[in-house]
Amino acid sequence: MPRIAYVNGKYVRHGDAFVHVEDRGYQFADGVYEVIAVHGGVLVDEQGHLDRLGRSLAELAIAWPMPPKALKVVIGEMVRRNAIRDGFLYLQITRGVAPREHAFPTHAKSSCVMTARRTRPLDINEISRGVAVITIPDIRWKRCDIKAISLLPNCLGKQRAREAGAYEAWLVEAGGLITEGTSTNAWIVTAGGELVTRDTGAAILNGITRQAVMKLAGEEGIALVERPFGVDEAKAASEAFITSTTAFIRPVIRIDGVAIGGGGIGPICGRLIACYADYLFGQRAGP
Ligand code: PMP
């Protein structure tokens, strides 16, 4: 069965999916995106992703390419046409095609493309093994709350992580505070057992997985504080972990080579992974 992409109103073979050379996404990174997980054939937190998409579009004054309800139909159709049981749906909206000029075009119509890919089902043992992170300066723009497609600093950071043999790079502001990872939110558990993640604002993306984990932590009675934390505090933490749609929840067992906690998965992270897995399976069962 061929892989299918969606490009501005058409379902096409993935290999034949093209956008115009003067699409503003291509020339200016003038667009936004979402990545939605599919688990057991069900889109995880679809409404949360669409709400965040609406916010990103509004912040950049980009029009919806179609009403959100219609977008949902296309998303569902992409999952169906690609026979995705487990995998990810990528959705990108740009300001559209127009002669290259920095100021907004007056007549462009938003472009919308989607791709989907299958993955192996979530493997709790695999994600529980944990990952290493490095810390690097955060050189991104000052509106990281918008899920914009301008990801060059994130790509450079992730590449530095890969070259250092790490899974992720945590980004550090002037002053030594960690904002988030290049494609994940950052969390620690202090020696006192307090779960900490950066407060929302322009410095981080308010992850959908972050929001789900916050809710689960509340239900579990785990004390949670949304505040900034620094590199030194993170290295001294009893646990650390990352969250994102594609990484799920993964323990961080080394930061810049320093072992965190016992150098393995900690109890709070373990509990949250178990809760998140239940949450995913619950979504899968459907209402
Ligand atoms: N921060 C950044 C910079 C990201 O790119 C992502 C992934 N989209 C996240 C956090 C996590 O967000 P989510 O849980 O919605 O995938």
PDB file of C-alpha atoms and ligand atoms in Angstrom:
ATOM      1  CA  MET A   1       0.000   0.000   0.000  1.00  0.00           C
ATOM      2  CA  PRO A   2       1.549   3.339  -0.997  1.00  0.00           C
ATOM      3  CA  ARG A   3       2.242   6.034   1.582  1.00  0.00           C
ATOM      4  CA  ILE A   4      -0.108   8.956   1.072  1.00  0.00           C
ATOM      5  CA  ALA A   5       0.502  12.655   1.747  1.00  0.00           C
ATOM      6  CA  TYR A   6      -1.999  15.500   1.742  1.00  0.00           C
ATOM      7  CA  VAL A   7      -1.111  18.665  -0.186  1.00  0.00           C
ATOM      8  CA  ASN A   8      -3.550  21.565  -0.425  1.00  0.00           C
ATOM      9  CA  GLY A   9      -6.737  19.625  -0.988  1.00  0.00           C
ATOM     10  CA  LYS A  10      -5.285  16.510  -2.654  1.00  0.00           C
ATOM     11  CA  TYR A  11      -4.239  13.096  -1.406  1.00  0.00           C
ATOM     12  CA  VAL A  12      -1.138  12.159  -3.376  1.00  0.00           C
ATOM     13  CA  ARG A  13       1.544   9.502  -3.285  1.00  0.00           C
ATOM     14  CA  HIS A  14       4.178  10.504  -0.738  1.00  0.00           C
ATOM     15  CA  GLY A  15       6.873  10.572  -3.417  1.00  0.00           C
ATOM     16  CA  ASP A  16       4.780  12.946  -5.548  1.00  0.00           C
ATOM     17  CA  ALA A  17       3.975  15.421  -2.754  1.00  0.00           C
ATOM     18  CA  PHE A  18       5.380  18.815  -3.726  1.00  0.00           C
ATOM     19  CA  VAL A  19       4.866  22.430  -2.684  1.00  0.00           C
ATOM     20  CA  HIS A  20       5.486  25.559  -4.735  1.00  0.00           C
ATOM     21  CA  VAL A  21       8.988  27.119  -4.651  1.00  0.00           C
ATOM     22  CA  GLU A  22       7.469  30.410  -3.525  1.00  0.00           C
ATOM     23  CA  ASP A  23       5.609  28.929  -0.601  1.00  0.00           C
ATOM     24  CA  ARG A  24       6.401  31.226   2.326  1.00  0.00           C
ATOM     25  CA  GLY A  25       7.084  28.201   4.491  1.00  0.00           C
ATOM     26  CA  TYR A  26       9.908  27.254   2.146  1.00  0.00           C
ATOM     27  CA  GLN A  27      11.327  30.778   1.786  1.00  0.00           C
ATOM     28  CA  PHE A  28      10.711  32.357   5.220  1.00  0.00           C
ATOM     29  CA  ALA A  29       9.743  29.494   7.544  1.00  0.00           C
ATOM     30  CA  ASP A  30       6.482  31.462   7.740  1.00  0.00           C
ATOM     31  CA  GLY A  31       4.313  28.697   9.112  1.00  0.00           C
ATOM     32  CA  VAL A  32       3.334  26.493  12.011  1.00  0.00           C
ATOM     33  CA  TYR A  33       3.019  22.770  12.590  1.00  0.00           C
ATOM     34  CA  GLU A  34       1.805  19.992  14.854  1.00  0.00           C
ATOM     35  CA  VAL A  35       2.841  16.376  15.343  1.00  0.00           C
ATOM     36  CA  ILE A  36       0.096  14.111  16.653  1.00  0.00           C
ATOM     37  CA  ALA A  37       0.712  10.565  17.866  1.00  0.00           C
ATOM     38  CA  VAL A  38      -1.515   7.703  16.785  1.00  0.00           C
ATOM     39  CA  HIS A  39      -1.782   4.948  19.347  1.00  0.00           C
ATOM     40  CA  GLY A  40      -3.775   1.829  18.606  1.00  0.00           C
ATOM     41  CA  GLY A  41      -5.451   3.636  15.710  1.00  0.00           C
ATOM     42  CA  VAL A  42      -6.542   6.588  17.882  1.00  0.00           C
ATOM     43  CA  LEU A  43      -5.154  10.125  17.654  1.00  0.00           C
ATOM     44  CA  VAL A  44      -3.700  11.070  21.039  1.00  0.00           C
ATOM     45  CA  ASP A  45      -4.947  14.416  22.442  1.00  0.00           C
ATOM     46  CA  GLU A  46      -6.116  15.515  18.996  1.00  0.00           C
ATOM     47  CA  GLN A  47      -8.188  18.386  20.381  1.00  0.00           C
ATOM     48  CA  GLY A  48      -5.261  19.702  22.456  1.00  0.00           C
ATOM     49  CA  HIS A  49      -3.080  19.754  19.334  1.00  0.00           C
ATOM     50  CA  LEU A  50      -5.775  21.541  17.323  1.00  0.00           C
ATOM     51  CA  ASP A  51      -6.278  24.113  20.089  1.00  0.00           C
ATOM     52  CA  ARG A  52      -2.536  24.811  20.172  1.00  0.00           C
ATOM     53  CA  LEU A  53      -2.479  24.991  16.373  1.00  0.00           C
ATOM     54  CA  GLY A  54      -5.239  27.609  16.508  1.00  0.00           C
ATOM     55  CA  ARG A  55      -3.226  29.615  19.008  1.00  0.00           C
ATOM     56  CA  SER A  56      -0.032  29.442  16.891  1.00  0.00           C
ATOM     57  CA  LEU A  57      -1.979  30.530  13.792  1.00  0.00           C
ATOM     58  CA  ALA A  58      -3.620  33.419  15.648  1.00  0.00           C
ATOM     59  CA  GLU A  59      -0.286  34.641  17.083  1.00  0.00           C
ATOM     60  CA  LEU A  60       1.126  34.856  13.545  1.00  0.00           C
ATOM     61  CA  ALA A  61      -2.089  36.076  11.899  1.00  0.00           C
ATOM     62  CA  ILE A  62      -2.140  33.088   9.528  1.00  0.00           C
ATOM     63  CA  ALA A  63      -5.636  32.026   8.452  1.00  0.00           C
ATOM     64  CA  TRP A  64      -6.927  28.473   8.958  1.00  0.00           C
ATOM     65  CA  PRO A  65      -6.715  26.767   5.550  1.00  0.00           C
ATOM     66  CA  MET A  66     -10.145  25.271   6.304  1.00  0.00           C
ATOM     67  CA  PRO A  67     -12.375  25.163   9.375  1.00  0.00           C
ATOM     68  CA  PRO A  68     -10.906  23.038  12.210  1.00  0.00           C
ATOM     69  CA  LYS A  69     -13.766  20.539  11.805  1.00  0.00           C
ATOM     70  CA  ALA A  70     -12.780  19.948   8.166  1.00  0.00           C
ATOM     71  CA  LEU A  71      -9.122  19.687   9.177  1.00  0.00           C
ATOM     72  CA  LYS A  72     -10.099  16.903  11.576  1.00  0.00           C
ATOM     73  CA  VAL A  73     -11.714  15.020   8.706  1.00  0.00           C
ATOM     74  CA  VAL A  74      -8.514  15.264   6.638  1.00  0.00           C
ATOM     75  CA  ILE A  75      -6.397  14.175   9.629  1.00  0.00           C
ATOM     76  CA  GLY A  76      -8.649  11.146  10.146  1.00  0.00           C
ATOM     77  CA  GLU A  77      -8.530  10.371   6.449  1.00  0.00           C
ATOM     78  CA  MET A  78      -4.708  10.478   6.497  1.00  0.00           C
ATOM     79  CA  VAL A  79      -4.629   7.975   9.363  1.00  0.00           C
ATOM     80  CA  ARG A  80      -7.052   5.752   7.458  1.00  0.00           C
ATOM     81  CA  ARG A  81      -5.392   6.002   4.048  1.00  0.00           C
ATOM     82  CA  ASN A  82      -1.984   5.256   5.530  1.00  0.00           C
ATOM     83  CA  ALA A  83      -3.423   2.449   7.684  1.00  0.00           C
ATOM     84  CA  ILE A  84      -1.696   3.858  10.760  1.00  0.00           C
ATOM     85  CA  ARG A  85      -2.224   1.871  13.949  1.00  0.00           C
ATOM     86  CA  ASP A  86       0.817   3.299  15.681  1.00  0.00           C
ATOM     87  CA  GLY A  87       2.692   6.257  14.310  1.00  0.00           C
ATOM     88  CA  PHE A  88       2.679  10.007  13.832  1.00  0.00           C
ATOM     89  CA  LEU A  89       0.778  12.541  11.789  1.00  0.00           C
ATOM     90  CA  TYR A  90       2.648  15.699  10.746  1.00  0.00           C
ATOM     91  CA  LEU A  91       0.594  18.755   9.821  1.00  0.00           C
ATOM     92  CA  GLN A  92       2.003  22.040   8.528  1.00  0.00           C
ATOM     93  CA  ILE A  93       0.238  25.271   7.673  1.00  0.00           C
ATOM     94  CA  THR A  94       2.026  28.197   6.050  1.00  0.00           C
ATOM     95  CA  ARG A  95       0.972  31.668   4.989  1.00  0.00           C
ATOM     96  CA  GLY A  96       0.810  30.400   1.438  1.00  0.00           C
ATOM     97  CA  VAL A  97       2.367  31.052  -1.967  1.00  0.00           C
ATOM     98  CA  ALA A  98       3.274  34.626  -2.961  1.00  0.00           C
ATOM     99  CA  PRO A  99       6.071  36.554  -4.725  1.00  0.00           C
ATOM    100  CA  ARG A 100       9.024  36.766  -2.327  1.00  0.00           C
ATOM    101  CA  GLU A 101       8.481  39.857  -0.206  1.00  0.00           C
ATOM    102  CA  HIS A 102       8.943  39.938   3.587  1.00  0.00           C
ATOM    103  CA  ALA A 103       5.675  41.725   4.425  1.00  0.00           C
ATOM    104  CA  PHE A 104       2.522  39.600   4.394  1.00  0.00           C
ATOM    105  CA  PRO A 105       0.907  39.079   0.983  1.00  0.00           C
ATOM    106  CA  THR A 106      -2.602  40.503   0.688  1.00  0.00           C
ATOM    107  CA  HIS A 107      -4.157  37.622  -1.242  1.00  0.00           C
ATOM    108  CA  ALA A 108      -2.291  34.416  -0.366  1.00  0.00           C
ATOM    109  CA  LYS A 109      -4.259  31.376   0.726  1.00  0.00           C
ATOM    110  CA  SER A 110      -2.760  29.344   3.582  1.00  0.00           C
ATOM    111  CA  SER A 111      -1.037  26.163   2.456  1.00  0.00           C
ATOM    112  CA  CYS A 112      -1.717  22.937   4.292  1.00  0.00           C
ATOM    113  CA  VAL A 113       0.282  19.724   4.006  1.00  0.00           C
ATOM    114  CA  MET A 114       0.237  16.516   6.022  1.00  0.00           C
ATOM    115  CA  THR A 115       2.370  13.415   6.126  1.00  0.00           C
ATOM    116  CA  ALA A 116       1.953  10.299   8.225  1.00  0.00           C
ATOM    117  CA  ARG A 117       4.283   7.516   9.178  1.00  0.00           C
ATOM    118  CA  ARG A 118       3.959   4.205  10.911  1.00  0.00           C
ATOM    119  CA  THR A 119       6.112   3.228  13.869  1.00  0.00           C
ATOM    120  CA  ARG A 120       6.406   0.199  16.088  1.00  0.00           C
ATOM    121  CA  PRO A 121       3.968   0.230  19.034  1.00  0.00           C
ATOM    122  CA  LEU A 122       5.093   2.032  22.182  1.00  0.00           C
ATOM    123  CA  ASP A 123       7.642  -0.117  24.027  1.00  0.00           C
ATOM    124  CA  ILE A 124       7.624   0.790  27.730  1.00  0.00           C
ATOM    125  CA  ASN A 125      10.848  -1.149  28.370  1.00  0.00           C
ATOM    126  CA  GLU A 126      12.628   0.728  25.623  1.00  0.00           C
ATOM    127  CA  ILE A 127      11.583   4.213  26.765  1.00  0.00           C
ATOM    128  CA  SER A 128      12.266   3.338  30.411  1.00  0.00           C
ATOM    129  CA  ARG A 129      15.938   2.653  29.737  1.00  0.00           C
ATOM    130  CA  GLY A 130      16.642   6.363  29.816  1.00  0.00           C
ATOM    131  CA  VAL A 131      18.707   8.785  27.798  1.00  0.00           C
ATOM    132  CA  ALA A 132      21.630  11.178  28.132  1.00  0.00           C
ATOM    133  CA  VAL A 133      21.278  14.918  27.576  1.00  0.00           C
ATOM    134  CA  ILE A 134      23.815  17.679  27.119  1.00  0.00           C
ATOM    135  CA  THR A 135      23.316  21.367  27.899  1.00  0.00           C
ATOM    136  CA  ILE A 136      23.946  24.095  25.320  1.00  0.00           C
ATOM    137  CA  PRO A 137      23.045  27.798  25.005  1.00  0.00           C
ATOM    138  CA  ASP A 138      19.483  28.562  23.928  1.00  0.00           C
ATOM    139  CA  ILE A 139      19.951  30.648  20.769  1.00  0.00           C
ATOM    140  CA  ARG A 140      16.306  30.583  19.639  1.00  0.00           C
ATOM    141  CA  TRP A 141      13.973  33.537  19.099  1.00  0.00           C
ATOM    142  CA  LYS A 142      11.868  35.020  21.883  1.00  0.00           C
ATOM    143  CA  ARG A 143       8.530  33.400  20.940  1.00  0.00           C
ATOM    144  CA  CYS A 144       9.157  29.732  21.571  1.00  0.00           C
ATOM    145  CA  ASP A 145       5.539  29.389  22.723  1.00  0.00           C
ATOM    146  CA  ILE A 146       4.533  29.454  19.043  1.00  0.00           C
ATOM    147  CA  LYS A 147       4.982  26.117  17.296  1.00  0.00           C
ATOM    148  CA  ALA A 148       6.655  27.705  14.280  1.00  0.00           C
ATOM    149  CA  ILE A 149       8.421  25.684  11.583  1.00  0.00           C
ATOM    150  CA  SER A 150      11.598  27.817  11.977  1.00  0.00           C
ATOM    151  CA  LEU A 151      13.558  25.080  13.746  1.00  0.00           C
ATOM    152  CA  LEU A 152      17.162  25.758  12.706  1.00  0.00           C
ATOM    153  CA  PRO A 153      18.511  26.346  16.268  1.00  0.00           C
ATOM    154  CA  ASN A 154      16.666  23.198  17.356  1.00  0.00           C
ATOM    155  CA  CYS A 155      18.233  21.188  14.512  1.00  0.00           C
ATOM    156  CA  LEU A 156      21.713  22.512  15.354  1.00  0.00           C
ATOM    157  CA  GLY A 157      21.178  21.634  19.002  1.00  0.00           C
ATOM    158  CA  LYS A 158      19.902  18.134  18.278  1.00  0.00           C
ATOM    159  CA  GLN A 159      22.866  17.535  15.990  1.00  0.00           C
ATOM    160  CA  ARG A 160      25.251  18.605  18.786  1.00  0.00           C
ATOM    161  CA  ALA A 161      23.505  16.132  21.069  1.00  0.00           C
ATOM    162  CA  ARG A 162      23.885  13.338  18.523  1.00  0.00           C
ATOM    163  CA  GLU A 163      27.573  14.123  18.039  1.00  0.00           C
ATOM    164  CA  ALA A 164      28.034  13.997  21.824  1.00  0.00           C
ATOM    165  CA  GLY A 165      26.298  10.598  21.933  1.00  0.00           C
ATOM    166  CA  ALA A 166      23.261  12.100  23.683  1.00  0.00           C
ATOM    167  CA  TYR A 167      19.551  11.879  22.860  1.00  0.00           C
ATOM    168  CA  GLU A 168      18.666  15.495  23.558  1.00  0.00           C
ATOM    169  CA  ALA A 169      20.187  18.904  24.249  1.00  0.00           C
ATOM    170  CA  TRP A 170      18.709  21.024  27.026  1.00  0.00           C
ATOM    171  CA  LEU A 171      18.757  24.692  26.125  1.00  0.00           C
ATOM    172  CA  VAL A 172      20.154  27.152  28.660  1.00  0.00           C
ATOM    173  CA  GLU A 173      19.327  30.864  28.809  1.00  0.00           C
ATOM    174  CA  ALA A 174      21.766  33.584  29.804  1.00  0.00           C
ATOM    175  CA  GLY A 175      21.723  33.299  33.596  1.00  0.00           C
ATOM    176  CA  GLY A 176      21.943  29.513  33.566  1.00  0.00           C
ATOM    177  CA  LEU A 177      18.265  28.548  33.587  1.00  0.00           C
ATOM    178  CA  ILE A 178      17.074  25.670  31.397  1.00  0.00           C
ATOM    179  CA  THR A 179      14.180  26.439  29.087  1.00  0.00           C
ATOM    180  CA  GLU A 180      13.467  23.047  27.441  1.00  0.00           C
ATOM    181  CA  GLY A 181      14.968  20.516  25.069  1.00  0.00           C
ATOM    182  CA  THR A 182      15.304  21.014  21.309  1.00  0.00           C
ATOM    183  CA  SER A 183      12.103  18.990  20.796  1.00  0.00           C
ATOM    184  CA  THR A 184      11.015  18.035  24.321  1.00  0.00           C
ATOM    185  CA  ASN A 185      10.028  19.623  27.624  1.00  0.00           C
ATOM    186  CA  ALA A 186      12.418  19.230  30.575  1.00  0.00           C
ATOM    187  CA  TRP A 187      11.524  17.997  34.068  1.00  0.00           C
ATOM    188  CA  ILE A 188      13.335  17.253  37.325  1.00  0.00           C
ATOM    189  CA  VAL A 189      12.420  15.792  40.687  1.00  0.00           C
ATOM    190  CA  THR A 190      14.198  17.565  43.541  1.00  0.00           C
ATOM    191  CA  ALA A 191      15.775  15.801  46.495  1.00  0.00           C
ATOM    192  CA  GLY A 192      12.639  16.832  48.441  1.00  0.00           C
ATOM    193  CA  GLY A 193      10.441  14.873  46.005  1.00  0.00           C
ATOM    194  CA  GLU A 194       9.017  17.910  44.238  1.00  0.00           C
ATOM    195  CA  LEU A 195       8.290  17.571  40.543  1.00  0.00           C
ATOM    196  CA  VAL A 196       9.470  20.665  38.655  1.00  0.00           C
ATOM    197  CA  THR A 197       9.005  21.830  35.072  1.00  0.00           C
ATOM    198  CA  ARG A 198       9.480  25.260  33.550  1.00  0.00           C
ATOM    199  CA  ASP A 199       6.464  27.568  33.750  1.00  0.00           C
ATOM    200  CA  THR A 200       4.806  28.468  30.473  1.00  0.00           C
ATOM    201  CA  GLY A 201       5.576  31.774  28.821  1.00  0.00           C
ATOM    202  CA  ALA A 202       7.374  32.801  25.678  1.00  0.00           C
ATOM    203  CA  ALA A 203      10.503  30.751  26.563  1.00  0.00           C
ATOM    204  CA  ILE A 204       9.024  27.281  26.022  1.00  0.00           C
ATOM    205  CA  LEU A 205       6.490  25.388  23.998  1.00  0.00           C
ATOM    206  CA  ASN A 206       3.613  24.271  26.201  1.00  0.00           C
ATOM    207  CA  GLY A 207       3.857  20.601  25.270  1.00  0.00           C
ATOM    208  CA  ILE A 208       0.698  18.561  24.928  1.00  0.00           C
ATOM    209  CA  THR A 209       2.520  15.684  26.635  1.00  0.00           C
ATOM    210  CA  ARG A 210       3.642  18.153  29.326  1.00  0.00           C
ATOM    211  CA  GLN A 211      -0.004  19.051  29.959  1.00  0.00           C
ATOM    212  CA  ALA A 212      -1.058  15.391  30.073  1.00  0.00           C
ATOM    213  CA  VAL A 213       1.758  14.544  32.520  1.00  0.00           C
ATOM    214  CA  MET A 214       0.867  17.526  34.734  1.00  0.00           C
ATOM    215  CA  LYS A 215      -2.698  16.256  34.948  1.00  0.00           C
ATOM    216  CA  LEU A 216      -1.574  12.690  35.697  1.00  0.00           C
ATOM    217  CA  ALA A 217       0.856  13.922  38.387  1.00  0.00           C
ATOM    218  CA  GLY A 218      -2.039  15.823  40.006  1.00  0.00           C
ATOM    219  CA  GLU A 219      -4.201  12.702  39.969  1.00  0.00           C
ATOM    220  CA  GLU A 220      -1.341  10.731  41.539  1.00  0.00           C
ATOM    221  CA  GLY A 221      -0.947  13.305  44.321  1.00  0.00           C
ATOM    222  CA  ILE A 222       2.603  14.175  43.210  1.00  0.00           C
ATOM    223  CA  ALA A 223       3.513  17.751  44.231  1.00  0.00           C
ATOM    224  CA  LEU A 224       4.217  19.775  41.106  1.00  0.00           C
ATOM    225  CA  VAL A 225       5.789  23.209  40.773  1.00  0.00           C
ATOM    226  CA  GLU A 226       6.004  25.123  37.500  1.00  0.00           C
ATOM    227  CA  ARG A 227       9.161  27.209  37.780  1.00  0.00           C
ATOM    228  CA  PRO A 228      12.522  27.621  36.061  1.00  0.00           C
ATOM    229  CA  PHE A 229      15.434  25.459  37.207  1.00  0.00           C
ATOM    230  CA  GLY A 230      19.120  25.752  36.423  1.00  0.00           C
ATOM    231  CA  VAL A 231      21.796  23.378  35.186  1.00  0.00           C
ATOM    232  CA  ASP A 232      23.311  22.929  38.664  1.00  0.00           C
ATOM    233  CA  GLU A 233      19.934  22.137  40.211  1.00  0.00           C
ATOM    234  CA  ALA A 234      19.221  19.645  37.420  1.00  0.00           C
ATOM    235  CA  LYS A 235      22.558  17.874  37.908  1.00  0.00           C
ATOM    236  CA  ALA A 236      21.846  17.589  41.639  1.00  0.00           C
ATOM    237  CA  ALA A 237      18.253  16.352  41.090  1.00  0.00           C
ATOM    238  CA  SER A 238      17.168  12.922  42.241  1.00  0.00           C
ATOM    239  CA  GLU A 239      15.380  12.339  38.900  1.00  0.00           C
ATOM    240  CA  ALA A 240      15.079  14.025  35.538  1.00  0.00           C
ATOM    241  CA  PHE A 241      13.067  13.251  32.445  1.00  0.00           C
ATOM    242  CA  ILE A 242      11.782  14.624  29.146  1.00  0.00           C
ATOM    243  CA  THR A 243       8.358  14.608  27.528  1.00  0.00           C
ATOM    244  CA  SER A 244       7.095  14.995  23.980  1.00  0.00           C
ATOM    245  CA  THR A 245       4.661  13.487  21.516  1.00  0.00           C
ATOM    246  CA  THR A 246       7.395  11.424  19.851  1.00  0.00           C
ATOM    247  CA  ALA A 247       9.617  10.688  22.886  1.00  0.00           C
ATOM    248  CA  PHE A 248       6.644  10.088  25.270  1.00  0.00           C
ATOM    249  CA  ILE A 249       8.229  10.210  28.767  1.00  0.00           C
ATOM    250  CA  ARG A 250      11.904   9.248  28.963  1.00  0.00           C
ATOM    251  CA  PRO A 251      14.092   9.279  32.027  1.00  0.00           C
ATOM    252  CA  VAL A 252      17.258  11.376  31.767  1.00  0.00           C
ATOM    253  CA  ILE A 253      20.026   9.364  33.355  1.00  0.00           C
ATOM    254  CA  ARG A 254      22.990  11.640  32.496  1.00  0.00           C
ATOM    255  CA  ILE A 255      23.314  15.410  32.088  1.00  0.00           C
ATOM    256  CA  ASP A 256      26.652  16.478  30.562  1.00  0.00           C
ATOM    257  CA  GLY A 257      28.037  13.126  31.689  1.00  0.00           C
ATOM    258  CA  VAL A 258      26.860  13.529  35.310  1.00  0.00           C
ATOM    259  CA  ALA A 259      24.735  10.590  36.487  1.00  0.00           C
ATOM    260  CA  ILE A 260      21.297  11.639  37.761  1.00  0.00           C
ATOM    261  CA  GLY A 261      19.827   9.935  40.810  1.00  0.00           C
ATOM    262  CA  GLY A 262      21.136   6.415  40.738  1.00  0.00           C
ATOM    263  CA  GLY A 263      21.885   6.615  36.999  1.00  0.00           C
ATOM    264  CA  GLY A 264      18.663   4.768  36.167  1.00  0.00           C
ATOM    265  CA  ILE A 265      14.929   5.396  36.077  1.00  0.00           C
ATOM    266  CA  GLY A 266      13.593   6.959  39.296  1.00  0.00           C
ATOM    267  CA  PRO A 267      10.357   6.076  41.129  1.00  0.00           C
ATOM    268  CA  ILE A 268       8.350   9.168  40.143  1.00  0.00           C
ATOM    269  CA  CYS A 269       9.302   8.909  36.488  1.00  0.00           C
ATOM    270  CA  GLY A 270       8.458   5.201  36.571  1.00  0.00           C
ATOM    271  CA  ARG A 271       5.031   5.953  38.020  1.00  0.00           C
ATOM    272  CA  LEU A 272       4.341   8.633  35.452  1.00  0.00           C
ATOM    273  CA  ILE A 273       5.346   6.351  32.570  1.00  0.00           C
ATOM    274  CA  ALA A 274       2.943   3.701  33.891  1.00  0.00           C
ATOM    275  CA  CYS A 275       0.157   6.295  34.253  1.00  0.00           C
ATOM    276  CA  TYR A 276       0.820   7.709  30.800  1.00  0.00           C
ATOM    277  CA  ALA A 277       0.738   4.225  29.263  1.00  0.00           C
ATOM    278  CA  ASP A 278      -2.646   3.634  30.982  1.00  0.00           C
ATOM    279  CA  TYR A 279      -3.824   7.011  29.714  1.00  0.00           C
ATOM    280  CA  LEU A 280      -2.841   6.098  26.139  1.00  0.00           C
ATOM    281  CA  PHE A 281      -4.531   2.720  26.385  1.00  0.00           C
ATOM    282  CA  GLY A 282      -7.613   4.437  27.842  1.00  0.00           C
ATOM    283  CA  GLN A 283      -7.764   6.791  24.865  1.00  0.00           C
ATOM    284  CA  ARG A 284      -7.400   3.820  22.628  1.00  0.00           C
ATOM    285  CA  ALA A 285     -10.435   2.099  24.149  1.00  0.00           C
ATOM    286  CA  GLY A 286     -12.417   5.202  23.257  1.00  0.00           C
ATOM    287  CA  PRO A 287     -15.358   6.744  25.134  1.00  0.00           C
TER     288      PRO A 287
HETATM  289  N1  PMP B   1       9.384  21.752  23.153  1.00  0.00           N
HETATM  290  C1  PMP B   1       9.745  21.807  21.856  1.00  0.00           C
HETATM  291  C2  PMP B   1      10.727  22.840  21.432  1.00  0.00           C
HETATM  292  C3  PMP B   1       9.202  20.906  20.927  1.00  0.00           C
HETATM  293  O1  PMP B   1       9.539  20.979  19.629  1.00  0.00           O
HETATM  294  C4  PMP B   1       8.294  19.916  21.387  1.00  0.00           C
HETATM  295  C5  PMP B   1       7.747  18.910  20.417  1.00  0.00           C
HETATM  296  N2  PMP B   1       6.778  19.447  19.606  1.00  0.00           N
HETATM  297  C6  PMP B   1       7.949  19.890  22.737  1.00  0.00           C
HETATM  298  C7  PMP B   1       8.515  20.830  23.596  1.00  0.00           C
HETATM  299  C8  PMP B   1       6.967  18.889  23.262  1.00  0.00           C
HETATM  300  O2  PMP B   1       5.670  19.180  22.837  1.00  0.00           O
HETATM  301  P1  PMP B   1       4.575  18.031  22.639  1.00  0.00           P
HETATM  302  O3  PMP B   1       4.484  17.307  23.956  1.00  0.00           O
HETATM  303  O4  PMP B   1       3.345  18.771  22.307  1.00  0.00           O
HETATM  304  O5  PMP B   1       5.066  17.137  21.556  1.00  0.00           O
END
